[in-house]
mmCIF file of C-alpha atoms and ligand atoms in Angstrom:
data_model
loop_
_atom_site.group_PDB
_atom_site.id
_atom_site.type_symbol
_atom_site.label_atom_id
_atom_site.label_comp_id
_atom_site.label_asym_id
_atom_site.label_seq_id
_atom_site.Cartn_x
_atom_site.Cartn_y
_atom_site.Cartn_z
ATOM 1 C CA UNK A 1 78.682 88.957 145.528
ATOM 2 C CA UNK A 2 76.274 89.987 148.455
ATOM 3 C CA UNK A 3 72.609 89.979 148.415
ATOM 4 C CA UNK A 4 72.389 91.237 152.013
ATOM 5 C CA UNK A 5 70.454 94.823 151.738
ATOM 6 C CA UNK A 6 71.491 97.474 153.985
ATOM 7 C CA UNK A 7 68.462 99.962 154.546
ATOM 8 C CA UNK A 8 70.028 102.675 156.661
ATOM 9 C CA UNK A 9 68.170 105.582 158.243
ATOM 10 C CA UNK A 10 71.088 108.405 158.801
ATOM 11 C CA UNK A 11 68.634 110.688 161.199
ATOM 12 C CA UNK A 12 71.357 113.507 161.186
ATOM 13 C CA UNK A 13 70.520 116.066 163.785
ATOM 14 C CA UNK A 14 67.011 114.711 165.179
ATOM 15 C CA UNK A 15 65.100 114.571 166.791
ATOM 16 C CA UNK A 16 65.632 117.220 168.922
ATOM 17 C CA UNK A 17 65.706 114.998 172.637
ATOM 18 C CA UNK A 18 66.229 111.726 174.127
ATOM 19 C CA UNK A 19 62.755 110.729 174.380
ATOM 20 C CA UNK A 20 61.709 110.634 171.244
ATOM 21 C CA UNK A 21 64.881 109.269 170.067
ATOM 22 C CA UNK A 22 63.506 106.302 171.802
ATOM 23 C CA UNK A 23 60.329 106.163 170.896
ATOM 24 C CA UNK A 24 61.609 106.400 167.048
ATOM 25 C CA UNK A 25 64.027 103.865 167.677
ATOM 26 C CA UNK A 26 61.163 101.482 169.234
ATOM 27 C CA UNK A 27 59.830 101.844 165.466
ATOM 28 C CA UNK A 28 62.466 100.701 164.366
ATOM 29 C CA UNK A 29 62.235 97.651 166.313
ATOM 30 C CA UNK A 30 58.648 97.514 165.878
ATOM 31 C CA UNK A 31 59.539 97.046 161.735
ATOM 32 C CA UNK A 32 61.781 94.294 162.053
ATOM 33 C CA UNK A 33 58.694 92.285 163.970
ATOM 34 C CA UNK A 34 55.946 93.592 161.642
ATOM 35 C CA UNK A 35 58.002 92.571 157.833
ATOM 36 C CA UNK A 36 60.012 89.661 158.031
ATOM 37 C CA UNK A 37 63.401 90.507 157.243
ATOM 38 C CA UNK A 38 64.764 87.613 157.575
ATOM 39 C CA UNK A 39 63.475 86.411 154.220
ATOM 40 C CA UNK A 40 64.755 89.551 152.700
ATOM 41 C CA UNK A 41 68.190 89.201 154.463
ATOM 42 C CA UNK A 42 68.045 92.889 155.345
ATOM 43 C CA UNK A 43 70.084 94.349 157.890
ATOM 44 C CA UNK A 44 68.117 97.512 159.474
ATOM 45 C CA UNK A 45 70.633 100.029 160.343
ATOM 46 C CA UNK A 46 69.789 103.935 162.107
ATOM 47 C CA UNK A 47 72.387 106.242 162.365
ATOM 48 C CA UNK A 48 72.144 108.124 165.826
ATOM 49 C CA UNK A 49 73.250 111.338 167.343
ATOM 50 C CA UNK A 50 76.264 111.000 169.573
ATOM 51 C CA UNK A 51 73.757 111.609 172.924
ATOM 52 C CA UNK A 52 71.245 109.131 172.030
ATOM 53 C CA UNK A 53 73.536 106.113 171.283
ATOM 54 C CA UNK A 54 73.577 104.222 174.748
ATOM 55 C CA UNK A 55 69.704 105.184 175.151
ATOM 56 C CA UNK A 56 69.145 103.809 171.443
ATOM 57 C CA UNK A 57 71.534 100.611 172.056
ATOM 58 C CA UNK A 58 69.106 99.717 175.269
ATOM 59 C CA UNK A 59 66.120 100.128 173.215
ATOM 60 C CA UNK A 60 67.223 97.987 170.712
ATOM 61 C CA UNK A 61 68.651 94.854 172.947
ATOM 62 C CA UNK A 62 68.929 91.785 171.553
ATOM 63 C CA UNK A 63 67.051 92.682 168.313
ATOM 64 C CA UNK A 64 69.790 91.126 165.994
ATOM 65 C CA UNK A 65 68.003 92.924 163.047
ATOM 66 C CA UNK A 66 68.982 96.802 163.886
ATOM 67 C CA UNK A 67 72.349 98.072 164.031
ATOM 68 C CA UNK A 68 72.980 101.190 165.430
ATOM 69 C CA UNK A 69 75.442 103.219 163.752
ATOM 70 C CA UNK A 70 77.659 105.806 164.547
ATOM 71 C CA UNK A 71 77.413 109.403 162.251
ATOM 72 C CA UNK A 72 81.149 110.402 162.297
ATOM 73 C CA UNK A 73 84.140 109.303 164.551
ATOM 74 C CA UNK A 74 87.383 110.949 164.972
ATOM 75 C CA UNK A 75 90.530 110.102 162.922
ATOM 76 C CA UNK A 76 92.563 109.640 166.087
ATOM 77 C CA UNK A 77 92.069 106.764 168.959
ATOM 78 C CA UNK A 78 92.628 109.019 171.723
ATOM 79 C CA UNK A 79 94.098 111.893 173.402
ATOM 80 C CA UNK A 80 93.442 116.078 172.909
ATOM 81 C CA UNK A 81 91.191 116.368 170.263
ATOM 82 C CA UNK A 82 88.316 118.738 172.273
ATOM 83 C CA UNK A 83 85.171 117.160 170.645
ATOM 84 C CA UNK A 84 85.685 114.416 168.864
ATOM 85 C CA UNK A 85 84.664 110.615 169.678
ATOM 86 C CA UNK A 86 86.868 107.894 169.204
ATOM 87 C CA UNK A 87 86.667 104.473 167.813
ATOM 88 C CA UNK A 88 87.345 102.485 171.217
ATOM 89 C CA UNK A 89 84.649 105.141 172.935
ATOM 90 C CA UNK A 90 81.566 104.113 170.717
ATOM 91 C CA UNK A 91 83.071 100.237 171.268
ATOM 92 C CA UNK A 92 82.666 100.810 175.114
ATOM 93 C CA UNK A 93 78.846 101.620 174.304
ATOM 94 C CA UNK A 94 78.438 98.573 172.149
ATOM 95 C CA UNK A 95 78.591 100.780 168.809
ATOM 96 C CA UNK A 96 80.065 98.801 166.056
ATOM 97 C CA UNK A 97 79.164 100.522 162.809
ATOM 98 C CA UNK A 98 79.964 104.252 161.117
ATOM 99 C CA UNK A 99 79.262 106.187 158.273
ATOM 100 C CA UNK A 100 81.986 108.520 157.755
ATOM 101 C CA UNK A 101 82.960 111.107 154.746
ATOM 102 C CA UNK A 102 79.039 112.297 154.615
ATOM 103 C CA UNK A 103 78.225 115.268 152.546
ATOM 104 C CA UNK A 104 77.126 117.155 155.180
ATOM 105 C CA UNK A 105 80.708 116.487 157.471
ATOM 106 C CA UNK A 106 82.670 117.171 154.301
ATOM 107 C CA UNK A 107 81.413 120.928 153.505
ATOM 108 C CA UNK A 108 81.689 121.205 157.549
ATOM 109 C CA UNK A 109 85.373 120.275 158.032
ATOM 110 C CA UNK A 110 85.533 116.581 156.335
ATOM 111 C CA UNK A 111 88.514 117.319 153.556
ATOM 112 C CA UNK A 112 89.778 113.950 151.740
ATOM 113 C CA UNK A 113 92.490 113.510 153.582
ATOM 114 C CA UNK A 114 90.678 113.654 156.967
ATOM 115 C CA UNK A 115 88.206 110.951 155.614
ATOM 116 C CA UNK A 116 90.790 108.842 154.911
ATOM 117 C CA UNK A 117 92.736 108.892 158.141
ATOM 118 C CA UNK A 118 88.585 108.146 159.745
ATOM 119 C CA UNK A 119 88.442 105.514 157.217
ATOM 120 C CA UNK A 120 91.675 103.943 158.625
ATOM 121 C CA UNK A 121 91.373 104.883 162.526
ATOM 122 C CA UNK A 122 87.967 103.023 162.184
ATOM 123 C CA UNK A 123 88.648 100.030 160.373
ATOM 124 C CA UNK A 124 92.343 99.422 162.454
ATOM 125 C CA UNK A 125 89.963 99.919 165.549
ATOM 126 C CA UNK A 126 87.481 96.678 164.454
ATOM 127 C CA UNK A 127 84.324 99.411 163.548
ATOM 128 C CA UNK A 128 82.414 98.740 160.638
ATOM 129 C CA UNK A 129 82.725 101.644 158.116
ATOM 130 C CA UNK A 130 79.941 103.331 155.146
ATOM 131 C CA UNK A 131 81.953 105.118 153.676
ATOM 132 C CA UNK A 132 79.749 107.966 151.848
ATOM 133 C CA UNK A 133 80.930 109.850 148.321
ATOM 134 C CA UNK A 134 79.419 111.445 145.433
ATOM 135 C CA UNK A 135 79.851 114.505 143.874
ATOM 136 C CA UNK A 136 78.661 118.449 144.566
ATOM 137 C CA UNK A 137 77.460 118.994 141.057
ATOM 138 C CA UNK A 138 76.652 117.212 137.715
ATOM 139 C CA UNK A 139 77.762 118.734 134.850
ATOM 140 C CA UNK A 140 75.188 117.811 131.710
ATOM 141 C CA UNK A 141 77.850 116.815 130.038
ATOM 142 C CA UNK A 142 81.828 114.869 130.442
ATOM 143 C CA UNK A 143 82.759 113.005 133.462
ATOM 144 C CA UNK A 144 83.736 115.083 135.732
ATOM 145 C CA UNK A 145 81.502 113.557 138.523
ATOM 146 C CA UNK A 146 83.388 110.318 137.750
ATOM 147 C CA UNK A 147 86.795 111.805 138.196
ATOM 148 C CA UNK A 148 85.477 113.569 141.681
ATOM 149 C CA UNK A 149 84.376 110.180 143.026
ATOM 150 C CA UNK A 150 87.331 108.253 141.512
ATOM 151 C CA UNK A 151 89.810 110.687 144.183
ATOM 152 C CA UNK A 152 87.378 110.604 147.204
ATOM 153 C CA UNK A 153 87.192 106.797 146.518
ATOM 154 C CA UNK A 154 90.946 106.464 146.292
ATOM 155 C CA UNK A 155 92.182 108.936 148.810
ATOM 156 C CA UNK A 156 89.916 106.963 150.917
ATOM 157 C CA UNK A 157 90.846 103.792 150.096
ATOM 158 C CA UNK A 158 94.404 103.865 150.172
ATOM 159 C CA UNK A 159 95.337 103.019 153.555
ATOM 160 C CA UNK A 160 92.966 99.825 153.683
ATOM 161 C CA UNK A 161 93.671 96.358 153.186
ATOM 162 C CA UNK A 162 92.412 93.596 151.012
ATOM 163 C CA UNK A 163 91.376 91.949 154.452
ATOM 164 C CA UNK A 164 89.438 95.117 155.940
ATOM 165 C CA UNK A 165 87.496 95.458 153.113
ATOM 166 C CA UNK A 166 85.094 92.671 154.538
ATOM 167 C CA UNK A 167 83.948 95.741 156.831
ATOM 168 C CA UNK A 168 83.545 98.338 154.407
ATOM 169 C CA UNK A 169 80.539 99.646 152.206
ATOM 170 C CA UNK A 170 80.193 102.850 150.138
ATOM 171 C CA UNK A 171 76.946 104.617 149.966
ATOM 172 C CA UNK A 172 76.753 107.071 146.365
ATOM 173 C CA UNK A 173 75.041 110.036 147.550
ATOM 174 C CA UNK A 174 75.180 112.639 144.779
ATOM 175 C CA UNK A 175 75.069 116.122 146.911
ATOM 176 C CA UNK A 176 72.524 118.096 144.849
ATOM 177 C CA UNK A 177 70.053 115.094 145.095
ATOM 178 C CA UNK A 178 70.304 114.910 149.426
ATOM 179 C CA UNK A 179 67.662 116.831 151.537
ATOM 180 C CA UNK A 180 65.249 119.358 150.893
ATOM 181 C CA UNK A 181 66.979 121.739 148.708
ATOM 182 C CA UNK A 182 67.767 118.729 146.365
ATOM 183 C CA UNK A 183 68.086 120.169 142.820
ATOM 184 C CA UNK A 184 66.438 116.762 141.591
ATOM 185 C CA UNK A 185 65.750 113.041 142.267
ATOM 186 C CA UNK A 186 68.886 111.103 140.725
ATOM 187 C CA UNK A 187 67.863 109.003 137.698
ATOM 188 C CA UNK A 188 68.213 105.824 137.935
ATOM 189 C CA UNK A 189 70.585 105.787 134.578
ATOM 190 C CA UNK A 190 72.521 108.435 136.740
ATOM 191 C CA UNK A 191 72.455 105.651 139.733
ATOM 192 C CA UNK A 192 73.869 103.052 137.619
ATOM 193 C CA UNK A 193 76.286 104.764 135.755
ATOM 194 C CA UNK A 194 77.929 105.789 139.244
ATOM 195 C CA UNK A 195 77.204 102.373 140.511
ATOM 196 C CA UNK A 196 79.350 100.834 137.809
ATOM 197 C CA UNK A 197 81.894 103.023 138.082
ATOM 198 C CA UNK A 198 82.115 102.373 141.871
ATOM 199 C CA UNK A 199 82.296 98.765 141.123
ATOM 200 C CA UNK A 200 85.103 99.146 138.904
ATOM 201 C CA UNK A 201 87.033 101.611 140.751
ATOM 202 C CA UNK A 202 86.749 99.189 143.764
ATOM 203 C CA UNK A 203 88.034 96.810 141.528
ATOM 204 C CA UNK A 204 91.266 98.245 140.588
ATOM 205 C CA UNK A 205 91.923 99.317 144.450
ATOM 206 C CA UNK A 206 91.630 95.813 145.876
ATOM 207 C CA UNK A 207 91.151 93.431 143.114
ATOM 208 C CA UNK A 208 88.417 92.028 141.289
ATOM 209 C CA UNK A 209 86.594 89.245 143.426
ATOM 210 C CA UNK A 210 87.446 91.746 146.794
ATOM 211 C CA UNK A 211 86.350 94.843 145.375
ATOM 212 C CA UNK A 212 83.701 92.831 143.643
ATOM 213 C CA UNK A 213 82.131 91.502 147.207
ATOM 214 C CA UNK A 214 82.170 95.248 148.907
ATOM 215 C CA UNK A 215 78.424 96.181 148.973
ATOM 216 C CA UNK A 216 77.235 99.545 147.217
ATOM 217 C CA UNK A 217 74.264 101.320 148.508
ATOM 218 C CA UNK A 218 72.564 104.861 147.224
ATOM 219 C CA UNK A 219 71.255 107.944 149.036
ATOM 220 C CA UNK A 220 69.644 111.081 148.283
ATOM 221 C CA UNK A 221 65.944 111.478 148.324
ATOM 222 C CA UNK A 222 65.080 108.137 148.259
ATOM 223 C CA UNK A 223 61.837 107.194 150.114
ATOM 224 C CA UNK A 224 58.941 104.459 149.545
ATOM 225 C CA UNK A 225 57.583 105.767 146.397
ATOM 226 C CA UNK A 226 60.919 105.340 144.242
ATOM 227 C CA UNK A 227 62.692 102.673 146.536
ATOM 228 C CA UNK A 228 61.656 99.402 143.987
ATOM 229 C CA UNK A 229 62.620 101.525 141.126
ATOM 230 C CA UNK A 230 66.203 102.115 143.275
ATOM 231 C CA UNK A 231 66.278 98.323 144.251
ATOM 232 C CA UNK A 232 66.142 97.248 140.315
ATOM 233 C CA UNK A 233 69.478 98.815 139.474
ATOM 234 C CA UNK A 234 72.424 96.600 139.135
ATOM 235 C CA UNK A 235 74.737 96.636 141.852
ATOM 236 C CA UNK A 236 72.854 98.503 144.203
ATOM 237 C CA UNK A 237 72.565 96.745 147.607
ATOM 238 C CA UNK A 238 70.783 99.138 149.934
ATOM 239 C CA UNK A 239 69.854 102.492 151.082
ATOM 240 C CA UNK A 240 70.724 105.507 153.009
ATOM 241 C CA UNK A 241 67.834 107.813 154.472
ATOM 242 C CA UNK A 242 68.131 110.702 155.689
ATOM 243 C CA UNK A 243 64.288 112.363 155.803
ATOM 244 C CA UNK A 244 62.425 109.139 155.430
ATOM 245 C CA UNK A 245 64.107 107.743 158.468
ATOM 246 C CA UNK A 246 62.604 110.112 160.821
ATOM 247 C CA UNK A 247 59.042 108.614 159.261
ATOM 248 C CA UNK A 248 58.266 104.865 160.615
ATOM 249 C CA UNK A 249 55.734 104.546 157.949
ATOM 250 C CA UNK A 250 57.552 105.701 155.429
ATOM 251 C CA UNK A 251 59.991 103.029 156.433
ATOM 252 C CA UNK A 252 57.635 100.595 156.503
ATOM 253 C CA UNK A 253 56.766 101.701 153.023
ATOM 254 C CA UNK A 254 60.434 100.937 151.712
ATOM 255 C CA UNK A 255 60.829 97.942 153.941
ATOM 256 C CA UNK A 256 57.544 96.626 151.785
ATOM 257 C CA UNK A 257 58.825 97.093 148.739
ATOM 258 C CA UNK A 258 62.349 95.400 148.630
ATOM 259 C CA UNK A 259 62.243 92.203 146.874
ATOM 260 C CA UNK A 260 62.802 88.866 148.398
ATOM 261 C CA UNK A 261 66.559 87.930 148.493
ATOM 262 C CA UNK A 262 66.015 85.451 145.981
ATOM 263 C CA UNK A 263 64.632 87.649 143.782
ATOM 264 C CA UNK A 264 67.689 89.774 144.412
ATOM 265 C CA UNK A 265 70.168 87.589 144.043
ATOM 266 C CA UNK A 266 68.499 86.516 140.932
ATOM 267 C CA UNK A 267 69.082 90.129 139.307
ATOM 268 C CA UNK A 268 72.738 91.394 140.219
HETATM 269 P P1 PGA B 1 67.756 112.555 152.185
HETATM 270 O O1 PGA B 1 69.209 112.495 152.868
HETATM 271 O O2 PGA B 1 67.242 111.148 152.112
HETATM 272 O O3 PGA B 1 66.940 113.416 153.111
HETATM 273 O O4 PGA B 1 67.926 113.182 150.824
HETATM 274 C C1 PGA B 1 70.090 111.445 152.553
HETATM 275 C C2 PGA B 1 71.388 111.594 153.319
HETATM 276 O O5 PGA B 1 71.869 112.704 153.505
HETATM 277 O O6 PGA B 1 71.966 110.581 153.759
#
């Protein structure tokens, strides 16, 4: 099982130019030399507008602790498909990593079955894939929630291999917990539940020790005040931010607060 944490800023459609793109990105960089993540084995990730990745990928050089990521990338490797980017594209400007299936893509355009054929154009095409679900609504009570994740999970999953797996993790982002209108914070008996389920699910698709070893992170208001609460749940290995991550010291408030590997590892 991994005890690598994945803290993820997703910075969505921001900032609004190139310049301070960099100058947030040279935060970024700035973290990783202020906290030592080494000791936490955290891997500092920032999700970039399509404009800003070569500008962000020169600003973060050699820094072996920030990965650049990719928001979306097409479900196709090439040819007519007017605005999309494809996997060997983002490769040609050194980016290796994607989220994919995000709330926000979904209601767009994103249906399952166009996630899944990302899911696979990526991963055949050697990218790195975070894989977001979670569900529009929670019902107080019966499981529907589960059942909605189980089908994005398994649409999603069913074109990948045992072997590819090593470059895939899923990020639980309940809808009506992500951005400003968020109904409410998830709980973190909400967090683990889904977490569990995840697990299991993942389980099934690939097998126990393989879907065991495929890292699980959690998104959706999260920020430095309930970060250590987030970190404490079982199975949880990192986070995805979407309003904290325009913040530096906000991030530097969450980078604070995650426990020493050890004391990780010790726990899940
Ligand atoms: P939020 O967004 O942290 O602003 O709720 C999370 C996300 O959409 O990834």
């Amino acid at each position: 099982m991994t005890t690598k944490t994945f803290i993820i800023g997703n910075w969505k459609q921001n900032p609004e130019n190139i310049k301070k793109a960099v100058t947030l990105a040279k935060g970024y960089v700035a973290l990783t030399k202020n906290y030592n993540l080494k000791t936490k084995n955290l891997s500092l990730g920032i999700a970039v507008p399509f404009p800003f990745l070569s500008d962000v990928i020169k600003t973060v050089g050699k820094n072996k602790n920030v990965s650049v990521y990719a928001q979306d990338v097409s479900a196709y490797n090439g040819g007519a498909h007017t605005g999309e980017v494809s996997p060997t594209q983002l490769a040609s400007v050194g980016i290796k990593n994607v989220i994919i299936g995000h709330s926000e893509k979904r209601i767009a355009s994103d249906t399952n079955k166009i996630v899944a054929m990302k899911v696979e154009n990526a991963l055949q095409n050697k990218m790195c894939v975070t894989l977001c679900v979670g569900e529009e609504v929670r019902e107080k009570e019966g499981g529907a929630h589960l059942a909605f994740v189980r089908e994005q999970l398994n649409s999603a999953c069913k074109n990948v291999s045992k072997f590819e797996t090593k470059n895939l993790m899923i990020v639980y982002e309940p809808v009506w917990a992500i951005g400003k209108n968020a109904k409410r914070v998830a709980t973190t008996d909400e967090i683990h539940e889904m977490a569990i389920f995840i697990k299991r699910e993942l389980m099934e698709i690939f097998g126990k020790a393989t879907g065991n070893s495929i890292p699980i992170l959690y998104g959706g208001s999260a920020n430095g005040e309930n970060t250590k609460e987030i970190f404490n749940i079982h199975h949880i290995n990192g986070l995805l931010l979407g309003r904290a991550s325009l913040d530096i010291k906000e991030m530097a408030r969450i980078i604070k607060v995650i426990p020493l590997e050890a004391a990780i590892a010790s726990k899940k």
